[in-house]
CSV table of C-alpha atoms and ligand atoms in Angstrom, one decimal:
chain,number,residue,atom,x,y,z
S,1,MET,CA,-13.3,0.8,35.8
S,2,ALA,CA,-15.6,1.1,32.3
S,3,ARG,CA,-15.4,4.7,30.9
S,4,HIS,CA,-18.3,5.6,28.9
S,5,CYS,CA,-18.9,7.1,25.6
S,6,SER,CA,-18.4,11.3,25.7
S,7,ARG,CA,-21.3,11.9,23.6
S,8,THR,CA,-24.5,14.2,24.9
S,9,GLY,CA,-26.8,11.2,25.7
S,10,CYS,CA,-25.2,8.0,24.8
S,11,THR,CA,-24.6,5.3,27.8
S,12,GLU,CA,-22.4,2.9,25.9
S,13,ASN,CA,-19.0,1.9,27.2
S,14,ALA,CA,-15.7,3.6,25.3
S,15,THR,CA,-13.7,1.7,23.2
S,16,VAL,CA,-12.1,4.6,21.4
S,17,THR,CA,-10.2,7.5,22.3
S,18,LEU,CA,-9.8,10.2,19.8
S,19,THR,CA,-7.2,13.0,20.0
S,20,PHE,CA,-6.2,15.9,18.0
S,21,GLN,CA,-3.6,17.8,16.9
S,22,TYR,CA,-4.4,21.1,16.2
S,23,ALA,CA,-1.1,21.8,14.6
S,24,SER,CA,-1.3,19.3,12.2
S,25,SER,CA,-4.8,19.7,11.6
S,26,LEU,CA,-4.8,15.7,12.5
S,27,VAL,CA,-7.7,13.4,14.4
S,28,TRP,CA,-6.8,10.5,15.8
S,29,LEU,CA,-8.5,7.2,17.0
S,30,ASP,CA,-6.6,4.8,19.0
S,31,GLN,CA,-8.2,2.1,20.9
S,32,LEU,CA,-9.1,3.4,24.4
S,33,SER,CA,-6.2,4.7,26.2
S,34,GLY,CA,-5.3,3.3,29.7
S,35,SER,CA,-6.0,7.1,31.3
S,36,ARG,CA,-8.3,9.9,30.8
S,37,GLU,CA,-6.5,12.4,29.1
S,38,PRO,CA,-7.1,16.2,29.9
S,39,HIS,CA,-7.4,16.4,25.3
S,40,ALA,CA,-8.7,13.5,24.6
S,41,TYR,CA,-12.5,12.0,24.5
S,42,ASP,CA,-13.8,8.5,24.7
S,43,LEU,CA,-16.3,7.3,22.4
S,44,CYS,CA,-18.1,4.1,21.7
S,45,ASP,CA,-17.9,2.0,18.5
S,46,ARG,CA,-21.2,3.6,17.0
S,47,HIS,CA,-20.0,7.4,17.4
S,48,ALA,CA,-16.6,6.4,16.7
S,49,SER,CA,-17.4,5.1,13.2
S,50,ARG,CA,-19.8,8.0,13.0
S,51,ILE,CA,-16.4,10.7,13.2
S,52,THR,CA,-16.0,13.0,10.5
S,53,PRO,CA,-13.2,15.7,10.9
S,54,PRO,CA,-13.6,19.3,10.0
S,55,THR,CA,-13.1,20.4,6.7
S,56,GLY,CA,-9.3,20.2,6.0
S,57,TRP,CA,-8.7,18.1,8.7
S,58,ARG,CA,-6.9,14.5,8.1
S,59,LEU,CA,-8.1,11.6,9.8
S,60,GLU,CA,-6.2,8.8,10.9
S,61,ASP,CA,-7.1,5.1,12.2
S,62,ARG,CA,-4.9,3.9,14.1
S,63,ARG,CA,-7.0,0.8,15.7
S,64,ARG,CA,-5.7,-3.0,14.6
S,65,PRO,CA,-8.7,-4.5,12.7
S,66,LEU,CA,-7.9,-8.1,14.2
S,67,THR,CA,-7.5,-6.3,17.6
S,68,ALA,CA,-10.8,-4.0,17.9
S,69,LEU,CA,-12.8,-6.6,17.1
S,70,THR,CA,-11.7,-8.8,20.3
S,71,TYR,CA,-12.0,-5.7,22.3
S,72,GLY,CA,-15.3,-5.6,20.8
S,73,ARG,CA,-16.3,-8.8,21.9
S,74,LEU,CA,-15.0,-8.9,25.5
S,75,ALA,CA,-16.9,-5.5,25.9
S,76,GLY,CA,-20.0,-6.8,24.6
B,1,ZN,ZN1,-21.3,6.8,22.4
C-alpha cells in the first residue's frame, strides 16, 4: 500500500521516514519504514532533501545512496 508525503499539499509517494529524538536533538532520515510510526513523518524525496533541522539539532541521513537510488527508480 502506497503512503504519501505528509507535507500539506504534496501528492508524491513517500520514500523516506523522518524521525526525531528530542533528548539528543537529532533528526534522522531513513528509508521508508515498513509500518507507520506514531512519531515518524513520511516524506517524498523532494521534501526529504529540503529538510533543515532546527537550530542546535543534527541531521543524520541513514539512507544508503545506492539503495535510495534503486528505490526511487522502482517508485518512479
Ligand atoms: Zn512531499
